[in-house]
PDB file of C-alpha atoms and ligand atoms in Angstrom:
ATOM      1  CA  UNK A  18     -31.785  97.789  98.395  1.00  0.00           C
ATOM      2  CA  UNK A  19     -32.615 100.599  95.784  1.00  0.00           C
ATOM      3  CA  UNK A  20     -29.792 103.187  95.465  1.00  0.00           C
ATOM      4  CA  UNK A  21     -33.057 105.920  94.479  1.00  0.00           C
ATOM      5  CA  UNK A  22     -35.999 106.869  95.179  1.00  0.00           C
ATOM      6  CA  UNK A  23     -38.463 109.517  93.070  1.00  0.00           C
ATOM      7  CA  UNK A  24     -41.842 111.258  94.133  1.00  0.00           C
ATOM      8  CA  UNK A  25     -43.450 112.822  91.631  1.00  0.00           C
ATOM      9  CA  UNK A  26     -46.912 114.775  92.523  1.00  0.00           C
ATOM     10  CA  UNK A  27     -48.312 115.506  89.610  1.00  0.00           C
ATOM     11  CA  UNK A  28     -50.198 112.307  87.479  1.00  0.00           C
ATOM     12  CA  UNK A  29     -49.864 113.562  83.853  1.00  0.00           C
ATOM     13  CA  UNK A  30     -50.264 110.828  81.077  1.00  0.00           C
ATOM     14  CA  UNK A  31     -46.592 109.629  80.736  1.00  0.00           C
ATOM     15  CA  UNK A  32     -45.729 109.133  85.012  1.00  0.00           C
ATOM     16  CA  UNK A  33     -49.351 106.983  84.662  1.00  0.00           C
ATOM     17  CA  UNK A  34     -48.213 104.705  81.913  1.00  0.00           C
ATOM     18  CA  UNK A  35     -45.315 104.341  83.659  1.00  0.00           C
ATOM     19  CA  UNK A  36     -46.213 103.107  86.608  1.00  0.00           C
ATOM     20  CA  UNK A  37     -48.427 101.159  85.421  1.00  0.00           C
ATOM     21  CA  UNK A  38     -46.067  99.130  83.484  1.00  0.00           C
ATOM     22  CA  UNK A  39     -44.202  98.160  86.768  1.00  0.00           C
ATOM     23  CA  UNK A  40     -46.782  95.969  87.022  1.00  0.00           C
ATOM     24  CA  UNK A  41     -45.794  92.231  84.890  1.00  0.00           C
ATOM     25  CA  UNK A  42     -48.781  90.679  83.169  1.00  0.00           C
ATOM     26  CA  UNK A  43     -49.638  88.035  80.910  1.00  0.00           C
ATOM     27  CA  UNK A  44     -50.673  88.549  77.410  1.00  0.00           C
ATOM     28  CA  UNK A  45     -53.939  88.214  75.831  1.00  0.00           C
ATOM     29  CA  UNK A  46     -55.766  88.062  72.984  1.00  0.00           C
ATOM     30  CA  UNK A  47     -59.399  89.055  72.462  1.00  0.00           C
ATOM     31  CA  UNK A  48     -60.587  87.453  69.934  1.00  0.00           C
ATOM     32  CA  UNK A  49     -64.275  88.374  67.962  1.00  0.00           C
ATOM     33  CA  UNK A  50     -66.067  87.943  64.326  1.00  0.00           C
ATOM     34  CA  UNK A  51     -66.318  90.996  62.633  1.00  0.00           C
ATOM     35  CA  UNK A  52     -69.738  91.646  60.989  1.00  0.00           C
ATOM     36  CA  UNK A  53     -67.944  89.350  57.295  1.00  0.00           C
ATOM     37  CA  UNK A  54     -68.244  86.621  59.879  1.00  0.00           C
ATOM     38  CA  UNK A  55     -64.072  86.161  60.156  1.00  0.00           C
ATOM     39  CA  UNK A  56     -62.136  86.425  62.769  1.00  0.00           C
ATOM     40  CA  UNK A  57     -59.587  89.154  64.456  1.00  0.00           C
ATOM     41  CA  UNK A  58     -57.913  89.716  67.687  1.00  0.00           C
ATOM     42  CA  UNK A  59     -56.688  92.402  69.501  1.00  0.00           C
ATOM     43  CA  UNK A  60     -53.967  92.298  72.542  1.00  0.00           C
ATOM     44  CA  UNK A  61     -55.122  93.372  76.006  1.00  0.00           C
ATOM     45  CA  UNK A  62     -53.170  93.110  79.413  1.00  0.00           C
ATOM     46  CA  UNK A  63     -55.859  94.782  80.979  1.00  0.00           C
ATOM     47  CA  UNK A  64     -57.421  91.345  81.773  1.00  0.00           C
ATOM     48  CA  UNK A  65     -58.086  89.688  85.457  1.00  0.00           C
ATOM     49  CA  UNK A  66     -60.655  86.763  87.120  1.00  0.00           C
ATOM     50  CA  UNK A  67     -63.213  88.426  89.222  1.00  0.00           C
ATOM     51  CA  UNK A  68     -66.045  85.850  90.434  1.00  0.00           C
ATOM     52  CA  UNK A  69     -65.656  81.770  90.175  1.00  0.00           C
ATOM     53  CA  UNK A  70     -69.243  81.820  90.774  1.00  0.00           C
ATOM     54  CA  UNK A  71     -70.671  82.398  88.753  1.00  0.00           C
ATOM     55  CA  UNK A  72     -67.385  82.485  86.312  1.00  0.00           C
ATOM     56  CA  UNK A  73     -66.438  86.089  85.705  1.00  0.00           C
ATOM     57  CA  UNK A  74     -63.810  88.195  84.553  1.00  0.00           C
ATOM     58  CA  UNK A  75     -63.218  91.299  83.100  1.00  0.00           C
ATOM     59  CA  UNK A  76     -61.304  93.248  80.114  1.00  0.00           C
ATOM     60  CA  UNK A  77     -60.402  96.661  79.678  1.00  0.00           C
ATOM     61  CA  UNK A  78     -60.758  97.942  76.424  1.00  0.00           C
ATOM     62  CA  UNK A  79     -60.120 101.168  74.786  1.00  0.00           C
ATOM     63  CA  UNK A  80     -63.470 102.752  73.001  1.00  0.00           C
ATOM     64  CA  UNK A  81     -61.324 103.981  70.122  1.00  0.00           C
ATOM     65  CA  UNK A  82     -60.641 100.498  68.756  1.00  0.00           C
ATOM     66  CA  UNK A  83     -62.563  98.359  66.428  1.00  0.00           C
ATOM     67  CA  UNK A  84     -62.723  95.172  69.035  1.00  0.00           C
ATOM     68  CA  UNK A  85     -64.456  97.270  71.624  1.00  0.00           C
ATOM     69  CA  UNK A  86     -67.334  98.352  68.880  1.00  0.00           C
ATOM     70  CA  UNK A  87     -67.453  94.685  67.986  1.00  0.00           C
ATOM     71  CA  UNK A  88     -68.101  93.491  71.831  1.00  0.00           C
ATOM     72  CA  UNK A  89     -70.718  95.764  71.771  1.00  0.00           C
ATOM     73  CA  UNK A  90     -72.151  94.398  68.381  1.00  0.00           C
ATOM     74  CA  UNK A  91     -72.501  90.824  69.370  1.00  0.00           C
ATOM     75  CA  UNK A  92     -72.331  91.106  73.369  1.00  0.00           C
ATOM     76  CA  UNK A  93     -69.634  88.036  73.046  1.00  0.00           C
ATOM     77  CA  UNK A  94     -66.109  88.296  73.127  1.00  0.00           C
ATOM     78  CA  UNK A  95     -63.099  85.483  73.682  1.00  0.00           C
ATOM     79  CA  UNK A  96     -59.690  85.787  75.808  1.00  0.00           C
ATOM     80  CA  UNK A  97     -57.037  83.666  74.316  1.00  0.00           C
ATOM     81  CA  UNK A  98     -53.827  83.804  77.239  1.00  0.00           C
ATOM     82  CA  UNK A  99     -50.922  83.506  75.088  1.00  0.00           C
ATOM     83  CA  UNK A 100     -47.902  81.715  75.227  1.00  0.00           C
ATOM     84  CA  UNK A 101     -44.322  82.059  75.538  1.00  0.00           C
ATOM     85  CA  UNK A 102     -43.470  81.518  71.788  1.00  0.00           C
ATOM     86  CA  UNK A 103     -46.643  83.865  70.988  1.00  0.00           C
ATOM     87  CA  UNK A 104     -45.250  87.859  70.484  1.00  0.00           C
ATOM     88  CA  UNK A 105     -45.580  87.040  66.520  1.00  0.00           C
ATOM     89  CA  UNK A 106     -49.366  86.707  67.403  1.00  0.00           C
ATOM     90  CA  UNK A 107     -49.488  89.691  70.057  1.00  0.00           C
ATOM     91  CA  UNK A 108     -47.530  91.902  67.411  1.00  0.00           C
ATOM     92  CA  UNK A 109     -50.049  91.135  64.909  1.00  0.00           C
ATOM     93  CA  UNK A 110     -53.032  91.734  67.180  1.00  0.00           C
ATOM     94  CA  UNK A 111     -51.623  95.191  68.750  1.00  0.00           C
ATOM     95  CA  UNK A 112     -50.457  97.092  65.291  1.00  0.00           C
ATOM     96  CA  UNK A 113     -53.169 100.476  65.552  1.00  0.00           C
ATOM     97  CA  UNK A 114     -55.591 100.441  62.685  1.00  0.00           C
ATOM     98  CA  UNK A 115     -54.007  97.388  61.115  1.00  0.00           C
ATOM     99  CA  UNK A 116     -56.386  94.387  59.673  1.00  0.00           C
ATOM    100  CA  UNK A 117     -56.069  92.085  62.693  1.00  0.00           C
ATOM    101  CA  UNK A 118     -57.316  89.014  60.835  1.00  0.00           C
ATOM    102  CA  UNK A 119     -56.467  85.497  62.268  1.00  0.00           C
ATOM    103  CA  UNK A 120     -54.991  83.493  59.965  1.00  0.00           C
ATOM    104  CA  UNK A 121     -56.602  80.186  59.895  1.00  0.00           C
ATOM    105  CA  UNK A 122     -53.512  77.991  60.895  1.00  0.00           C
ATOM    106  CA  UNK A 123     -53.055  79.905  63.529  1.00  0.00           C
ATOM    107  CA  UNK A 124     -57.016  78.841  64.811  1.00  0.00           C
ATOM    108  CA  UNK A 125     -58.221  75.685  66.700  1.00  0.00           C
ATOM    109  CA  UNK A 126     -60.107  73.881  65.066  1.00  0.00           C
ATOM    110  CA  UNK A 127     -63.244  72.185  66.792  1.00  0.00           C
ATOM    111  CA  UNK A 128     -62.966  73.603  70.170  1.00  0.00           C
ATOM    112  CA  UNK A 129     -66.169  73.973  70.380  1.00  0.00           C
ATOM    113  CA  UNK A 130     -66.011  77.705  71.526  1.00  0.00           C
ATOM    114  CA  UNK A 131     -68.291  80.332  69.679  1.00  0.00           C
ATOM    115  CA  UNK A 132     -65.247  82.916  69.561  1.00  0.00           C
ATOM    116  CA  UNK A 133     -62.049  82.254  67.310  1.00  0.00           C
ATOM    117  CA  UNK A 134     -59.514  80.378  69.603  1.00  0.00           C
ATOM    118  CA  UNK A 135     -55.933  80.596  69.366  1.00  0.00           C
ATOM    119  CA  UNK A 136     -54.181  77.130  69.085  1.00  0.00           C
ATOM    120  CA  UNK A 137     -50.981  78.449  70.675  1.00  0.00           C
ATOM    121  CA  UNK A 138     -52.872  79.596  73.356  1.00  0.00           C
ATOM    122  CA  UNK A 139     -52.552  78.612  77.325  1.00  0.00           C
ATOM    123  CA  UNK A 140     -56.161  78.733  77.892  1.00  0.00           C
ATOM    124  CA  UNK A 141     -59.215  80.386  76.458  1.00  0.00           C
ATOM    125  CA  UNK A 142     -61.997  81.630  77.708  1.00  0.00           C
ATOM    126  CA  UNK A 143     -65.336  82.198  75.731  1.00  0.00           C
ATOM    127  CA  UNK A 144     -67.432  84.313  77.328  1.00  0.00           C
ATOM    128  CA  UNK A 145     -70.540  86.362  76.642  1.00  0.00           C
ATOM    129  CA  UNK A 146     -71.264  89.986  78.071  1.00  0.00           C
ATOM    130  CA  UNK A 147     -72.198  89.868  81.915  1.00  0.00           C
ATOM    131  CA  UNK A 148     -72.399  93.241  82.117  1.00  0.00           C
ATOM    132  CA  UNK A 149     -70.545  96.747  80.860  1.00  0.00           C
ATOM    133  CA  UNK A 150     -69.522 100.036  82.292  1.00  0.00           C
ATOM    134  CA  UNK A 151     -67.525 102.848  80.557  1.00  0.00           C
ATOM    135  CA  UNK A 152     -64.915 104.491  82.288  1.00  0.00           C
ATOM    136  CA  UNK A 153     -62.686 107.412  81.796  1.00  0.00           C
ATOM    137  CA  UNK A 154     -61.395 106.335  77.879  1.00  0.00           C
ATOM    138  CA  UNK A 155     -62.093 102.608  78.205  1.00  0.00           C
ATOM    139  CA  UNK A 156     -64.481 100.021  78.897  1.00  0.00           C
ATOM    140  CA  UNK A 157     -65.152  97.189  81.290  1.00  0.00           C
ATOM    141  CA  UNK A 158     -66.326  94.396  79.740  1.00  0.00           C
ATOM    142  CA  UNK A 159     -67.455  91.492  82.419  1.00  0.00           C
ATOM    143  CA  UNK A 160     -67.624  88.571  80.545  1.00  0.00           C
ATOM    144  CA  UNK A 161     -69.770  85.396  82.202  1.00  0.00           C
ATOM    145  CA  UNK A 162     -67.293  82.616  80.886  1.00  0.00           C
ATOM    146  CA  UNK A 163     -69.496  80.000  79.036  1.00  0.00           C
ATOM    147  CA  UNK A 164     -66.548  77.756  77.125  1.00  0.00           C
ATOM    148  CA  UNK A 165     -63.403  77.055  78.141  1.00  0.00           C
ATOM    149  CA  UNK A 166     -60.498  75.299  76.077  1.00  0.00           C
ATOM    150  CA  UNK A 167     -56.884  74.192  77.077  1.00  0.00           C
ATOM    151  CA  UNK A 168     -54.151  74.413  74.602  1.00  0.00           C
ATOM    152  CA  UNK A 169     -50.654  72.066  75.212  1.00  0.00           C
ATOM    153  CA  UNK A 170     -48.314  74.709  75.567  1.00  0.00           C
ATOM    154  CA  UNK A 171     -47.173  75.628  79.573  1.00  0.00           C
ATOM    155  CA  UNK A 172     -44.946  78.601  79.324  1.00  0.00           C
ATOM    156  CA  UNK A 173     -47.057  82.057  79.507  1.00  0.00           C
ATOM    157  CA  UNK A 174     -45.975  85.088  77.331  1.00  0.00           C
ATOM    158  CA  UNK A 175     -45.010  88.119  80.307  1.00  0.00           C
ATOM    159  CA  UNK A 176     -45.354  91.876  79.619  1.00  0.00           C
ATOM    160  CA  UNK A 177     -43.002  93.962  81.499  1.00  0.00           C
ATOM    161  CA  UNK A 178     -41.857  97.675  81.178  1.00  0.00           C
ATOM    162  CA  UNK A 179     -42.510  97.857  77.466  1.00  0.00           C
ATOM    163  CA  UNK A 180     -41.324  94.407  76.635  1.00  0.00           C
ATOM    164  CA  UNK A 181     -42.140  90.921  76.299  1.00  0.00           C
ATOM    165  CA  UNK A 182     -40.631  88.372  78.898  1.00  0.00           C
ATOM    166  CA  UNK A 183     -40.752  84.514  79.876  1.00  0.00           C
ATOM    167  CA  UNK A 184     -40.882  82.999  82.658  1.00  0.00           C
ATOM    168  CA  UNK A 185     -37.722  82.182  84.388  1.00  0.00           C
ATOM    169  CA  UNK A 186     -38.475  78.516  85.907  1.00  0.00           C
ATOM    170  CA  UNK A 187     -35.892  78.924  88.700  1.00  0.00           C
ATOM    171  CA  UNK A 188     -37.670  81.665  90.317  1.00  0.00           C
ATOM    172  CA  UNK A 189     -41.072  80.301  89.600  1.00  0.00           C
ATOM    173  CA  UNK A 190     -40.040  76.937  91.922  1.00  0.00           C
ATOM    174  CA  UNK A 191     -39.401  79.336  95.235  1.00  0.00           C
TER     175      UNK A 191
HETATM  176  C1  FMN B 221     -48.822  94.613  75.192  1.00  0.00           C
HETATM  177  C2  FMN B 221     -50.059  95.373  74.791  1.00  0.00           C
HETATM  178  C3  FMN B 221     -51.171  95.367  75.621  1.00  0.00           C
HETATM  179  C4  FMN B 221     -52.340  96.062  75.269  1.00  0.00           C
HETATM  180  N1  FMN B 221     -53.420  96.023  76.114  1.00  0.00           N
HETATM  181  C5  FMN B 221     -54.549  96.675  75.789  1.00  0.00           C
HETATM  182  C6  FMN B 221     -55.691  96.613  76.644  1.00  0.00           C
HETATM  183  O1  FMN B 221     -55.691  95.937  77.686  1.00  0.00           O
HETATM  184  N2  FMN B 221     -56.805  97.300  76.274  1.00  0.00           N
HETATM  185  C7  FMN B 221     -56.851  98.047  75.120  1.00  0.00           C
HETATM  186  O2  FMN B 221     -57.885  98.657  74.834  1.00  0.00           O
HETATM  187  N3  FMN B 221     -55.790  98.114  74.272  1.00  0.00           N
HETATM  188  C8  FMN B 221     -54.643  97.437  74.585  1.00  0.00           C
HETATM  189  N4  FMN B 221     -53.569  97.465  73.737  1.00  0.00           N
HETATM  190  C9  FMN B 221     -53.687  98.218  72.472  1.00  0.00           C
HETATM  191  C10 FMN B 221     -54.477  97.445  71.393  1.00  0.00           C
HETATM  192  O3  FMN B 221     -53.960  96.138  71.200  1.00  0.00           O
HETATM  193  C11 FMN B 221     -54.398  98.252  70.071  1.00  0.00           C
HETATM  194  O4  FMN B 221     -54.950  99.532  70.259  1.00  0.00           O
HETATM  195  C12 FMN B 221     -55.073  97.570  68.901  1.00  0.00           C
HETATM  196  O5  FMN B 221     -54.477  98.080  67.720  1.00  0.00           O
HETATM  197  C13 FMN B 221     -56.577  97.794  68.801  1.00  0.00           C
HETATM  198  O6  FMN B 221     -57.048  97.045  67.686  1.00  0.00           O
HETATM  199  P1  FMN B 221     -58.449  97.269  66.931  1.00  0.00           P
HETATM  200  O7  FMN B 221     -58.691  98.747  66.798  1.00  0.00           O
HETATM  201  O8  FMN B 221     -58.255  96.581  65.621  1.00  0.00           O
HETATM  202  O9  FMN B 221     -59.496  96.612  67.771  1.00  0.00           O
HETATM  203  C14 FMN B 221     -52.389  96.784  74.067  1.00  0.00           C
HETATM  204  C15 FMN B 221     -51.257  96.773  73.217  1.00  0.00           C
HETATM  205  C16 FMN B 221     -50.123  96.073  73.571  1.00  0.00           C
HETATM  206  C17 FMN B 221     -48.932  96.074  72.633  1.00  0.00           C
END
């Protein structure tokens, strides 16, 4: 049983993010071309399914960052789900204002997916720009899902209250 409780009333910027990160999530990667044709990735937890049919699902995406000018750009974007071993690759792909190139041996080859796809990855999905809406400082991206490819790993990289976290197998079997 929790030993406190706390009600706060007013919604400023820090009690938001903080709630917010009570909620676990996977990590992703979305992954474009930039306009030199080469790949880069940028981490998002603001991912979920929405439709199986037609296959739909959605990203959240700041309109301050490079990714979200490169969705627009080419109306395509990928969603690599990354895996347990992967923070090296969300590190890389979250550092503000950083050149967020994929290195090549870190890249499938021949997946047959028109977005970069990460190796490591769990699953990715390639998708192409369903439809768009901009809200408060971000924007929805609905991606129709054209592509998919399955990497070998099984263990999912978890977000949690500021940190990363795997999966603890015991309480995944109840
Ligand atoms: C764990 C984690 C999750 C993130 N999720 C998102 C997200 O869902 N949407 C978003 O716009 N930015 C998110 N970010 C921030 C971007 O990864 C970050 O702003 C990135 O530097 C933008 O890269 P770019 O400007 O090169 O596109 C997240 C960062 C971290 C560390």
């Amino acid at each position: 049983m929790a030993s406190t409780t706390e009600s706060v009333q007013a919604v400023d910027a820090h009690g938001f993010r903080r709630a917010m990160a009570s909620f676990a999530t996977g990590v992703n990667v979305i992954t474009v071309y930039d306009e030199a044709g080469q790949p880069h990735g940028m981490t998002a937890t603001a991912f979920c399914s929405v439709s199986v049919d037609p296959p739909l699902l959605l990203v959240c995406v700041s309109r301050d960052t490079r990714t979200h000018d490169r969705i627009v750009s080419t109306d395509r974007f990928g969603v690599g789900m990354l895996s347990g071993g992967s923070t090296k690759i969300s590190d890389h792909c979250a550092r503000p204002g950083a050149d967020k190139r994929l290195p090549a041996a870190w890249l499938a080859e021949g997946s047959g997916a028109r977005m970069p796809v990460l190796a490591s990855a769990l699953a990715h999905a390639d998708c192409s720009v369903h439809e768009h809406q901009d809200v408060g400082t971000h924007t929805v991206f609905i991606g129709r899902v054209e592509h998919l490819y399955f990497g070998s790993e099984t263990e999912p990289l978890l977000f949690f209250q500021g940190s990363y976290h795997r999966l603890q197998r015991d309480m995944a079997d109840h």
